[in-house]
Short mmCIF file of C-alpha atoms and ligand atoms in Angstrom, two decimals:
data_model
loop_
_atom_site.label_atom_id
_atom_site.label_comp_id
_atom_site.label_asym_id
_atom_site.label_seq_id
_atom_site.Cartn_x
_atom_site.Cartn_y
_atom_site.Cartn_z
CA MET A 122 20.39 -183.57 -67.77
CA GLU A 123 20.71 -187.44 -67.32
CA LEU A 124 23.69 -188.48 -64.98
CA TYR A 125 25.16 -190.13 -68.11
CA SER A 126 25.62 -187.26 -69.91
CA LYS A 127 28.12 -185.17 -67.20
CA THR A 128 32.12 -184.80 -67.38
CA LEU A 129 34.61 -187.43 -65.28
CA ASN A 130 35.01 -183.93 -63.35
CA GLU A 131 30.86 -182.92 -62.61
CA ILE A 132 30.11 -186.62 -61.49
CA SER A 133 32.92 -187.21 -59.13
CA LYS A 134 32.15 -183.09 -57.24
CA ASP A 135 28.22 -184.84 -57.38
CA ILE A 136 29.72 -187.96 -55.70
CA LYS A 137 31.52 -186.19 -52.65
CA ASP A 138 28.93 -182.96 -52.85
CA LYS A 139 26.38 -186.62 -51.81
CA LYS A 140 23.79 -184.63 -55.08
CA VAL A 141 23.44 -187.79 -56.30
CA THR A 142 24.75 -191.69 -54.50
CA ILE A 143 27.73 -193.55 -56.27
CA LYS A 144 25.07 -196.13 -57.12
CA GLU A 145 22.89 -194.05 -58.68
CA VAL A 146 25.49 -193.31 -61.18
CA LEU A 147 26.24 -197.23 -62.06
CA ASP A 148 22.34 -197.54 -62.66
CA SER A 149 22.50 -193.85 -65.05
CA VAL A 150 25.67 -195.47 -66.91
CA TYR A 151 24.77 -199.11 -66.98
CA LYS A 152 21.50 -198.31 -68.14
CA ARG A 153 22.67 -196.39 -71.33
CA ILE A 154 25.23 -199.48 -71.34
CA ASP A 155 22.40 -201.76 -71.78
CA LYS A 156 20.43 -199.79 -73.87
CA LEU A 157 23.31 -199.16 -76.33
CA GLU A 158 25.53 -201.77 -76.07
CA PRO A 159 23.34 -204.21 -78.50
CA LYS A 160 24.29 -201.68 -81.22
CA ILE A 161 27.24 -200.05 -80.17
CA GLY A 162 29.38 -203.44 -79.17
CA ALA A 163 32.27 -201.32 -76.73
CA TYR A 164 32.25 -204.20 -74.82
CA ILE A 165 33.91 -207.61 -74.75
CA THR A 166 33.46 -207.74 -70.35
CA LEU A 167 31.15 -206.43 -68.14
CA THR A 168 31.96 -206.14 -64.82
CA LYS A 169 28.51 -205.33 -63.23
CA ASP A 170 28.33 -207.24 -59.75
CA ALA A 171 31.79 -206.60 -58.67
CA SER A 172 30.70 -203.03 -60.32
CA TYR A 173 28.17 -202.55 -57.64
CA LYS A 174 29.87 -204.09 -55.02
CA ARG A 175 32.74 -201.58 -54.89
CA ALA A 176 29.87 -198.53 -55.15
CA GLU A 177 28.86 -199.72 -52.31
CA GLU A 178 31.69 -199.91 -50.42
CA LEU A 179 32.68 -196.64 -51.77
CA GLN A 180 30.54 -194.93 -50.63
CA LYS A 181 29.66 -196.23 -47.25
CA LYS A 182 33.51 -195.02 -47.04
CA LEU A 183 32.78 -191.64 -48.14
CA ASP A 184 29.25 -191.48 -45.83
CA ASN A 185 31.71 -192.49 -42.86
CA GLY A 186 33.85 -189.29 -44.08
CA GLU A 187 36.81 -190.80 -45.59
CA ASP A 188 38.49 -190.09 -48.48
CA ILE A 189 37.69 -192.22 -51.75
CA GLY A 190 39.82 -190.98 -54.17
CA ALA A 191 40.30 -188.60 -56.85
CA LEU A 192 38.04 -190.55 -59.14
CA GLY A 193 36.01 -192.14 -56.11
CA GLY A 194 32.78 -193.38 -57.36
CA VAL A 195 33.43 -192.96 -61.50
CA PRO A 196 32.78 -195.54 -63.40
CA ILE A 197 35.98 -195.94 -65.87
CA ALA A 198 35.98 -198.04 -68.78
CA ILE A 199 39.86 -200.49 -69.94
CA LYS A 200 41.09 -201.71 -72.93
CA ASP A 201 40.91 -205.45 -73.11
CA ASN A 202 45.21 -205.56 -73.39
CA ILE A 203 45.35 -204.24 -70.00
CA CYS A 204 45.52 -207.01 -67.47
CA THR A 205 42.31 -206.83 -64.57
CA LYS A 206 42.89 -209.58 -61.87
CA ASN A 207 40.44 -211.91 -62.61
CA ILE A 208 38.58 -210.17 -64.66
CA LYS A 209 39.36 -211.94 -68.00
CA THR A 210 42.10 -209.89 -70.00
CA THR A 211 41.76 -211.12 -73.61
CA CYS A 212 43.39 -208.86 -75.85
CA ALA A 213 40.32 -209.27 -78.21
CA SER A 214 42.36 -212.43 -79.85
CA LYS A 215 41.22 -216.44 -79.47
CA MET A 216 44.77 -217.30 -78.05
CA LEU A 217 43.54 -215.28 -74.88
CA GLU A 218 39.31 -216.10 -75.02
CA ASN A 219 40.00 -217.61 -71.21
CA PHE A 220 42.36 -215.63 -69.79
CA GLU A 221 41.84 -214.73 -66.23
CA PRO A 222 45.64 -212.37 -64.57
CA ILE A 223 46.38 -213.17 -61.50
CA TYR A 224 48.03 -209.62 -60.81
CA ASN A 225 45.95 -206.18 -61.85
CA ALA A 226 47.91 -203.52 -64.51
CA THR A 227 49.87 -200.68 -62.56
CA VAL A 228 47.48 -198.53 -64.06
CA ILE A 229 44.88 -200.44 -62.68
CA GLU A 230 46.07 -200.56 -59.20
CA LYS A 231 46.42 -196.38 -59.55
CA LEU A 232 42.55 -195.88 -60.71
CA GLU A 233 41.32 -198.27 -57.57
CA ASP A 234 43.69 -196.88 -55.24
CA ALA A 235 42.38 -192.85 -56.65
CA GLY A 236 38.83 -195.11 -55.98
CA ALA A 237 37.43 -195.68 -60.01
CA ILE A 238 35.30 -198.86 -60.04
CA ILE A 239 36.53 -200.73 -63.33
CA ILE A 240 33.11 -201.20 -65.28
CA GLY A 241 34.20 -203.64 -68.09
CA LYS A 242 36.87 -204.18 -70.58
CA THR A 243 36.09 -203.08 -73.87
CA ASN A 244 36.52 -204.64 -77.83
CA MET A 245 40.06 -203.19 -79.63
CA ASP A 246 42.33 -204.32 -82.59
CA GLU A 247 43.50 -208.23 -82.02
CA PHE A 248 46.35 -208.12 -79.88
CA ALA A 249 46.40 -203.71 -80.60
CA MET A 250 46.95 -204.53 -84.82
CA GLY A 251 44.93 -202.49 -86.51
CA SER A 252 43.51 -199.09 -87.38
CA SER A 253 38.97 -199.86 -86.49
CA THR A 254 38.76 -202.13 -84.75
CA GLU A 255 38.09 -205.01 -87.20
CA THR A 256 40.17 -207.41 -86.23
CA SER A 257 38.71 -208.34 -82.98
CA TYR A 258 38.01 -212.28 -82.94
CA PHE A 259 34.34 -211.31 -80.99
CA LYS A 260 33.00 -208.44 -82.51
CA ARG A 261 33.17 -205.24 -84.23
CA THR A 262 32.43 -201.85 -82.51
CA ALA A 263 30.54 -199.14 -84.55
CA ASN A 264 31.09 -195.58 -84.52
CA PRO A 265 28.11 -193.50 -82.01
CA TRP A 266 28.10 -190.70 -84.95
CA ASP A 267 26.75 -193.15 -87.88
CA THR A 268 26.77 -197.07 -86.81
CA GLU A 269 27.54 -198.11 -89.88
CA ARG A 270 31.00 -196.45 -89.74
CA VAL A 271 33.99 -197.91 -87.36
CA PRO A 272 34.87 -196.62 -84.07
CA GLY A 273 39.15 -196.14 -85.52
CA GLY A 274 41.54 -198.35 -83.96
CA SER A 275 43.44 -200.60 -82.23
CA SER A 276 41.21 -199.10 -79.04
CA GLY A 277 38.10 -198.20 -80.80
CA GLY A 278 35.41 -199.86 -78.08
CA SER A 279 37.53 -197.30 -75.88
CA ALA A 280 36.79 -194.79 -77.22
CA ALA A 281 32.89 -195.64 -78.95
CA CYS A 282 31.74 -195.86 -74.94
CA VAL A 283 33.57 -192.72 -74.13
CA SER A 284 31.88 -191.12 -77.13
CA ALA A 285 28.10 -192.62 -76.37
CA ASP A 286 28.19 -192.15 -72.57
CA MET A 287 28.71 -195.32 -71.69
CA ALA A 288 31.31 -194.02 -69.85
CA TYR A 289 32.88 -190.58 -67.62
CA ALA A 290 36.86 -191.76 -69.34
CA SER A 291 38.52 -195.16 -69.83
CA LEU A 292 42.59 -196.04 -70.86
CA GLY A 293 43.40 -196.90 -74.25
CA SER A 294 46.73 -197.76 -75.35
CA ASP A 295 49.12 -196.68 -78.29
CA THR A 296 51.54 -197.77 -80.09
CA GLY A 297 50.85 -196.00 -84.02
CA GLY A 298 48.47 -194.10 -83.08
CA SER A 299 45.44 -196.14 -81.60
CA ILE A 300 43.95 -193.28 -79.28
CA ARG A 301 44.20 -190.44 -81.10
CA GLN A 302 43.01 -191.74 -84.04
CA PRO A 303 40.02 -193.45 -82.20
CA ALA A 304 39.17 -190.55 -80.55
CA SER A 305 39.30 -188.13 -83.43
CA TYR A 306 36.81 -190.57 -85.01
CA CYS A 307 34.67 -190.49 -82.33
CA GLY A 308 34.69 -186.75 -81.65
CA VAL A 309 36.48 -187.37 -78.00
CA VAL A 310 39.46 -186.91 -76.74
CA GLY A 311 42.92 -188.59 -76.38
CA LEU A 312 45.79 -188.38 -75.29
CA LYS A 313 49.16 -189.98 -75.64
CA PRO A 314 52.03 -189.98 -73.34
CA THR A 315 54.81 -189.33 -73.96
CA TYR A 316 57.18 -192.71 -73.77
CA GLY A 317 58.18 -193.71 -69.98
CA LEU A 318 55.25 -191.12 -68.55
CA ILE A 319 53.12 -194.40 -67.76
CA SER A 320 54.04 -197.92 -66.15
CA ARG A 321 53.98 -200.62 -68.60
CA TYR A 322 53.99 -203.23 -66.19
CA GLY A 323 50.33 -205.61 -66.73
CA LEU A 324 50.02 -203.96 -70.37
CA ILE A 325 50.43 -207.10 -72.95
CA ALA A 326 53.31 -205.93 -75.19
CA PHE A 327 52.48 -205.12 -78.89
CA ALA A 328 55.80 -203.29 -79.51
CA SER A 329 57.38 -202.22 -76.39
CA SER A 330 59.60 -199.29 -77.02
CA LEU A 331 55.86 -197.64 -78.97
CA ASP A 332 53.60 -199.48 -76.44
CA GLN A 333 52.16 -195.88 -74.25
CA ILE A 334 49.10 -196.37 -71.58
CA GLY A 335 46.82 -193.25 -72.32
CA PRO A 336 43.45 -192.43 -70.93
CA PHE A 337 40.44 -190.54 -73.31
CA GLY A 338 37.87 -188.33 -72.02
CA LYS A 339 34.98 -185.97 -72.60
CA THR A 340 37.20 -183.32 -72.11
CA VAL A 341 40.95 -182.41 -71.52
CA GLU A 342 39.80 -181.65 -68.43
CA ASP A 343 38.42 -184.87 -67.69
CA THR A 344 41.89 -186.16 -69.16
CA ALA A 345 44.33 -183.93 -67.43
CA LEU A 346 42.12 -186.03 -63.95
CA MET A 347 42.96 -189.42 -65.96
CA LEU A 348 46.71 -188.30 -66.13
CA ASN A 349 46.58 -186.85 -62.69
CA VAL A 350 46.40 -190.56 -61.36
CA ILE A 351 47.61 -192.40 -64.00
CA ALA A 352 51.14 -191.29 -64.41
CA GLY A 353 54.48 -191.74 -62.03
CA HIS A 354 57.56 -193.48 -61.70
CA ASP A 355 56.86 -197.84 -61.62
CA LYS A 356 59.51 -199.76 -60.29
CA LYS A 357 58.56 -202.58 -62.01
CA ASP A 358 58.71 -201.24 -65.31
CA THR A 359 62.40 -200.22 -66.25
CA THR A 360 61.40 -198.22 -69.20
CA SER A 361 59.06 -195.76 -66.45
CA ALA A 362 60.62 -192.36 -66.12
CA SER A 363 61.57 -191.01 -62.91
CA ILE A 364 60.22 -187.82 -63.05
CA GLU A 365 57.94 -185.49 -59.46
CA LYS A 366 54.62 -186.00 -60.44
CA LYS A 367 52.42 -183.23 -61.17
CA ASP A 368 49.14 -181.70 -60.77
CA TYR A 369 47.93 -181.58 -64.82
CA THR A 370 44.99 -179.94 -63.77
CA LYS A 371 46.97 -176.64 -62.87
CA CYS A 372 47.93 -175.88 -66.76
CA LEU A 373 44.72 -175.95 -67.63
CA VAL A 374 44.71 -172.41 -68.55
CA ASN A 375 42.93 -170.58 -71.15
CA ASP A 376 46.07 -168.48 -73.20
CA VAL A 377 47.89 -169.37 -76.35
CA LYS A 378 49.59 -165.51 -76.33
CA ASN A 379 53.87 -166.44 -76.81
CA ILE A 380 53.29 -170.42 -77.72
CA LYS A 381 54.77 -170.72 -80.99
CA ILE A 382 53.00 -173.49 -82.85
CA GLY A 383 55.29 -175.49 -85.67
CA ILE A 384 53.14 -176.26 -89.13
CA PRO A 385 54.48 -178.81 -91.45
CA ARG A 386 52.52 -177.91 -93.95
CA ASP A 387 54.57 -180.47 -96.97
CA PHE A 388 53.88 -182.98 -94.34
CA VAL A 389 50.18 -182.14 -93.75
CA ASN A 390 49.17 -181.55 -97.58
CA ASP A 391 49.82 -185.25 -99.48
CA GLY A 392 46.94 -187.62 -99.27
CA ILE A 393 44.44 -185.71 -97.10
CA ASN A 394 40.95 -185.03 -96.75
CA LYS A 395 38.92 -181.86 -98.01
CA ASP A 396 37.41 -181.68 -95.07
CA VAL A 397 39.75 -182.71 -93.08
CA LYS A 398 42.05 -179.86 -94.62
CA GLU A 399 39.49 -177.29 -94.85
CA ALA A 400 38.92 -177.84 -90.61
CA TYR A 401 42.83 -178.33 -89.78
CA ASP A 402 43.77 -174.12 -91.99
CA LYS A 403 40.74 -172.85 -89.96
CA SER A 404 42.28 -174.28 -86.82
CA ILE A 405 45.46 -172.50 -87.76
CA ASN A 406 43.76 -169.51 -88.09
CA LYS A 407 41.50 -170.25 -84.84
CA LEU A 408 44.93 -170.38 -82.59
CA LYS A 409 46.02 -167.23 -84.62
CA GLU A 410 43.89 -165.13 -83.31
CA LEU A 411 43.74 -166.51 -80.54
CA GLY A 412 47.39 -164.96 -79.96
CA ALA A 413 49.05 -167.88 -80.82
CA GLU A 414 52.62 -167.12 -83.09
CA ILE A 415 52.36 -169.82 -86.05
CA VAL A 416 55.73 -171.11 -87.01
CA ASP A 417 56.82 -172.60 -90.19
CA ILE A 418 58.11 -176.06 -90.11
CA LYS A 419 59.58 -178.83 -92.15
CA LEU A 420 58.90 -182.97 -90.62
CA GLU A 421 61.31 -184.11 -94.07
CA TYR A 422 61.91 -187.48 -92.68
CA ALA A 423 58.45 -187.23 -91.16
CA LYS A 424 57.44 -189.32 -94.75
CA TYR A 425 59.07 -192.14 -93.28
CA SER A 426 57.25 -192.89 -90.26
CA LEU A 427 55.21 -195.80 -91.92
CA ALA A 428 57.61 -197.85 -93.70
CA THR A 429 59.88 -197.18 -90.47
CA TYR A 430 57.27 -197.78 -88.02
CA TYR A 431 55.97 -200.80 -89.54
CA ILE A 432 59.36 -203.19 -90.04
CA ILE A 433 59.55 -201.51 -85.92
CA ALA A 434 56.69 -202.79 -84.81
CA THR A 435 56.94 -205.52 -86.63
CA ALA A 436 59.61 -206.76 -85.43
CA GLU A 437 59.17 -206.18 -81.99
CA ALA A 438 55.64 -207.82 -82.40
CA SER A 439 56.93 -210.78 -83.91
CA SER A 440 59.01 -211.49 -80.73
CA ASN A 441 56.99 -210.53 -78.54
CA LEU A 442 53.93 -212.42 -79.38
CA GLY A 443 56.41 -216.59 -79.25
CA ARG A 444 55.76 -216.44 -75.91
CA TYR A 445 52.03 -217.88 -77.22
CA ASP A 446 52.62 -221.38 -77.88
CA GLY A 447 50.16 -223.10 -76.12
CA ILE A 448 52.07 -223.58 -72.89
CA ARG A 449 53.16 -221.26 -71.19
CA TYR A 450 49.50 -219.06 -72.29
CA GLY A 451 46.99 -219.49 -74.49
CA HIS A 452 45.68 -221.00 -76.80
CA ARG A 453 46.02 -224.59 -77.07
CA ALA A 454 44.96 -227.38 -79.61
CA LYS A 455 43.13 -229.90 -78.69
CA GLU A 456 45.48 -232.28 -80.79
CA PHE A 457 48.64 -232.71 -81.59
CA SER A 458 51.86 -234.92 -82.59
CA ASP A 459 54.54 -233.61 -81.41
CA LEU A 460 56.04 -230.54 -79.39
CA ILE A 461 56.24 -228.24 -83.29
CA ASP A 462 52.78 -229.79 -84.25
CA LEU A 463 51.35 -228.50 -81.06
CA TYR A 464 53.07 -224.77 -81.57
CA THR A 465 51.78 -224.66 -84.89
CA LYS A 466 48.41 -225.69 -84.41
CA SER A 467 48.26 -223.47 -81.44
CA ARG A 468 48.88 -220.70 -82.74
CA THR A 469 47.21 -221.61 -86.19
CA GLU A 470 44.42 -221.50 -84.19
CA GLY A 471 44.77 -218.85 -82.18
CA PHE A 472 46.26 -215.69 -83.17
CA GLY A 473 43.87 -214.11 -85.94
CA ASP A 474 44.78 -213.11 -89.94
CA GLU A 475 46.65 -209.60 -89.41
CA VAL A 476 48.20 -211.27 -86.82
CA LYS A 477 49.61 -213.84 -88.43
CA ARG A 478 50.89 -211.45 -91.09
CA ARG A 479 52.55 -208.93 -88.34
CA ILE A 480 54.57 -211.93 -87.06
CA MET A 481 55.39 -213.02 -90.41
CA LEU A 482 56.33 -209.70 -91.81
CA GLY A 483 58.86 -209.14 -87.92
CA THR A 484 60.28 -212.09 -88.43
CA TYR A 485 61.50 -211.39 -91.64
CA VAL A 486 62.98 -208.03 -91.07
CA LEU A 487 64.69 -210.16 -88.39
CA SER A 488 65.74 -213.12 -90.40
CA SER A 489 69.75 -212.42 -90.48
CA GLY A 490 69.78 -212.15 -94.44
CA TYR A 491 67.32 -209.06 -94.09
CA TYR A 492 68.53 -207.84 -90.70
CA ASP A 493 70.49 -204.79 -92.10
CA ALA A 494 67.79 -204.07 -95.33
CA TYR A 495 64.97 -204.21 -92.98
CA TYR A 496 65.40 -203.80 -89.41
CA LYS A 497 68.62 -202.31 -89.14
CA ARG A 498 68.07 -199.60 -91.20
CA ALA A 499 63.84 -198.81 -90.03
CA GLN A 500 66.51 -197.91 -86.31
CA GLN A 501 68.61 -195.46 -88.69
CA VAL A 502 66.03 -193.84 -89.81
CA ARG A 503 64.27 -193.80 -86.42
CA THR A 504 66.76 -191.68 -84.68
CA LEU A 505 66.21 -189.39 -88.10
CA ILE A 506 63.18 -188.78 -86.87
CA VAL A 507 63.69 -188.58 -83.31
CA GLN A 508 66.35 -185.46 -83.97
CA GLU A 509 64.16 -183.70 -86.94
CA PHE A 510 61.45 -183.55 -84.10
CA LYS A 511 64.01 -181.88 -81.61
CA LYS A 512 65.20 -179.83 -83.38
CA ASN A 513 61.65 -178.20 -85.31
CA PHE A 514 61.01 -178.05 -81.36
CA GLU A 515 63.51 -175.29 -81.02
CA LYS A 516 61.71 -173.04 -83.00
CA CYS A 517 58.58 -173.99 -81.73
CA ASP A 518 56.27 -174.65 -78.80
CA VAL A 519 53.88 -177.80 -79.56
CA ILE A 520 53.70 -179.16 -83.43
CA MET A 521 49.83 -179.21 -85.45
CA ILE A 522 48.83 -181.35 -87.56
CA PRO A 523 45.68 -183.68 -88.33
CA THR A 524 44.47 -186.58 -86.43
CA ALA A 525 44.52 -188.42 -89.80
CA PRO A 526 44.51 -187.97 -92.85
CA ASN A 527 40.67 -188.80 -93.11
CA THR A 528 37.48 -189.14 -91.35
CA SER A 529 35.70 -192.79 -90.19
CA PHE A 530 35.63 -195.62 -93.30
CA LYS A 531 32.45 -197.23 -93.69
CA MET A 532 33.08 -201.23 -91.45
CA GLY A 533 34.74 -203.20 -94.40
CA GLU A 534 36.27 -200.89 -96.68
CA HIS A 535 39.96 -201.46 -95.88
CA SER A 536 38.99 -204.80 -95.04
CA THR A 537 40.99 -206.86 -97.91
CA ASN A 538 43.27 -204.19 -98.67
CA PRO A 539 46.30 -204.19 -95.35
CA LEU A 540 48.53 -201.35 -96.76
CA GLU A 541 45.38 -198.79 -96.65
CA MET A 542 44.46 -199.16 -93.72
CA TYR A 543 47.93 -198.64 -93.08
CA LEU A 544 47.86 -195.40 -94.86
CA GLU A 545 45.35 -193.52 -91.37
CA ASP A 546 48.08 -193.63 -89.54
CA ILE A 547 50.46 -191.78 -91.05
CA PHE A 548 50.10 -188.77 -88.79
CA THR A 549 49.98 -191.12 -85.87
CA VAL A 550 52.91 -192.29 -86.18
CA PRO A 551 56.05 -190.43 -85.97
CA VAL A 552 54.88 -189.48 -82.39
CA ASN A 553 55.53 -192.45 -80.63
CA ILE A 554 58.41 -193.27 -82.99
CA ALA A 555 60.11 -190.49 -81.40
CA GLY A 556 58.27 -191.31 -77.98
CA LEU A 557 56.67 -187.85 -78.18
CA PRO A 558 53.51 -187.40 -76.23
CA ALA A 559 50.50 -185.41 -78.84
CA ILE A 560 46.06 -185.34 -77.71
CA SER A 561 43.71 -185.55 -79.89
CA ILE A 562 41.09 -183.27 -79.88
CA PRO A 563 37.88 -182.38 -81.36
CA GLY A 564 38.56 -179.66 -84.80
CA GLY A 565 35.60 -179.77 -86.59
CA PHE A 566 32.94 -182.04 -88.78
CA ALA A 567 33.20 -183.12 -92.26
CA SER A 568 30.63 -182.88 -94.82
CA ASN A 569 29.00 -185.78 -93.93
CA GLY A 570 29.02 -184.97 -90.01
CA MET A 571 31.66 -187.34 -88.65
CA PRO A 572 33.89 -185.80 -86.57
CA ILE A 573 37.41 -184.54 -87.32
CA GLY A 574 40.17 -185.21 -85.07
CA LEU A 575 43.83 -182.13 -84.50
CA GLN A 576 46.68 -183.12 -83.10
CA PHE A 577 49.51 -181.48 -80.96
CA ILE A 578 52.57 -182.52 -80.54
CA THR A 579 55.38 -181.23 -77.50
CA LYS A 580 57.95 -182.66 -76.71
CA ALA A 581 58.87 -185.37 -74.51
CA PHE A 582 57.35 -184.90 -70.97
CA ASP A 583 55.93 -181.79 -71.50
CA GLU A 584 52.31 -182.26 -71.00
CA GLU A 585 51.71 -178.86 -69.95
CA LYS A 586 51.98 -177.30 -72.67
CA LEU A 587 49.95 -180.19 -74.28
CA LEU A 588 46.84 -179.83 -72.56
CA GLN A 589 47.40 -176.39 -71.46
CA ILE A 590 46.77 -175.56 -75.63
CA ALA A 591 44.58 -178.11 -75.95
CA TYR A 592 42.86 -176.86 -73.63
CA THR A 593 42.21 -173.19 -74.98
CA TYR A 594 41.44 -174.67 -78.43
CA GLU A 595 38.05 -176.62 -76.88
CA GLN A 596 37.23 -173.84 -74.26
CA ASN A 597 37.34 -171.66 -77.63
CA THR A 598 35.08 -173.42 -79.95
CA GLU A 599 31.75 -175.71 -80.45
CA PHE A 600 33.02 -179.03 -80.79
CA LYS A 601 33.16 -180.26 -77.79
CA SER A 602 29.27 -179.37 -77.10
CA LYS A 603 28.56 -181.65 -79.81
CA LYS A 604 27.04 -185.03 -79.44
CA PRO A 605 26.28 -188.25 -81.47
CA SER A 606 22.79 -188.22 -81.79
CA ILE A 607 22.27 -192.33 -80.82
CA ASN A 608 20.04 -193.23 -78.74
N1 LIG B 263 47.13 -198.62 -86.06
C1 LIG B 263 48.85 -198.72 -85.67
C2 LIG B 263 48.83 -200.60 -86.31
O1 LIG B 263 47.77 -201.17 -86.92
C3 LIG B 263 48.34 -198.40 -84.59
C4 LIG B 263 48.19 -199.36 -84.00
C5 LIG B 263 48.17 -199.01 -81.76
O2 LIG B 263 48.84 -197.88 -82.01
N2 LIG B 263 48.23 -199.68 -81.06
O3 LIG B 263 50.02 -200.98 -86.19
#
């Protein structure tokens, strides 16, 4: 077995037991990257030199008998909207093409404290706006299962690199599905933690009340190991929650007896692909077989979550992206006549179409004439969605729905129709609106061979139950052992 194809848990044990050196692990992963990156395009920046230097330091520590941390020596990839000190952080935008942060995001500090090696920054939709990684200013990323198809988005690079064994795990961000949907398209595990569980300090903001950082892993266990490291209160983020530190590997038991799983049939049946529906129905039966109790529930407001999301997210984006004026941050136009002209030209040149579309939409829904009709109403519907989830969690422990209504589509298929693209988010956005945790795990394959994602949702800060059920499902199905045949 090649080193790159091991799981995070396996490789970190091998390193600690000195079965392999950290350099050998890095060599294996970079060799894989050198070979596949031209076909996949998962990375915007690779940090090879710094990685080898760090590998040497960590190996010395290990050889001296020191503790190198839970992720000691393990190569990890980071979405390019998470600030990394002295490493370009572009948000896949021309606006930040040359931005090198002078500080690390809290999650990066935590990963480094745990001994991880940051091997590169991954491609994404520009400013995390999109569902296919096609709005990146730099390049497209291909799906390792079929390189003519998209990896999903916006964290497409972070999903593709884990799927193709070009990193053991990665971080993404999820504002409306950007971890779960690409995880489902690329056949890996993607976890969107409860809003507030992970510090957002150093995550470049898209929509602050929805954004959350989370891990991608090859297995549920790897995802739990990553969560152990990155979770926790941070006084630099006022929305970060003060909850005790947990060991999320403790809940990984193969048992779903006595767990009640809520199935919102009406919500799921609408406009969903036949193969996805079939895989979903099979999963229900599988969990029933394993001893879970299946409960019918209703998610009547969830169908309004797409409209709600695209009002709230664009409103917040229009405000957050105001800072890119060519003076404080980002691209500055070379020629301009006065201050307004400088702003206009810098923003016109620096932002791509999708980002501009969202800024315009957001500015519109916040404008004094339309605020009540759109923004205020969206906030009211948001409350209804939150309450509906709360009520349902009195009847069940976990809600299970597909991650996306379809499997990965061909590049360019939805590029000309943004509304079609937005519809891909129907099953992921309700979770962000309510601030809940959710996980996408491999749940089957479509007739064309593309992976299908299965999503579990629990109440806030109940990641343990979420991981337990995901783990049990994973242990009792064959999907995790399948890998894309790309070579
Ligand atoms: N696809 C959604 C959007 O375009 C979600 C993006 C995200 O989660 N960052 O807004």
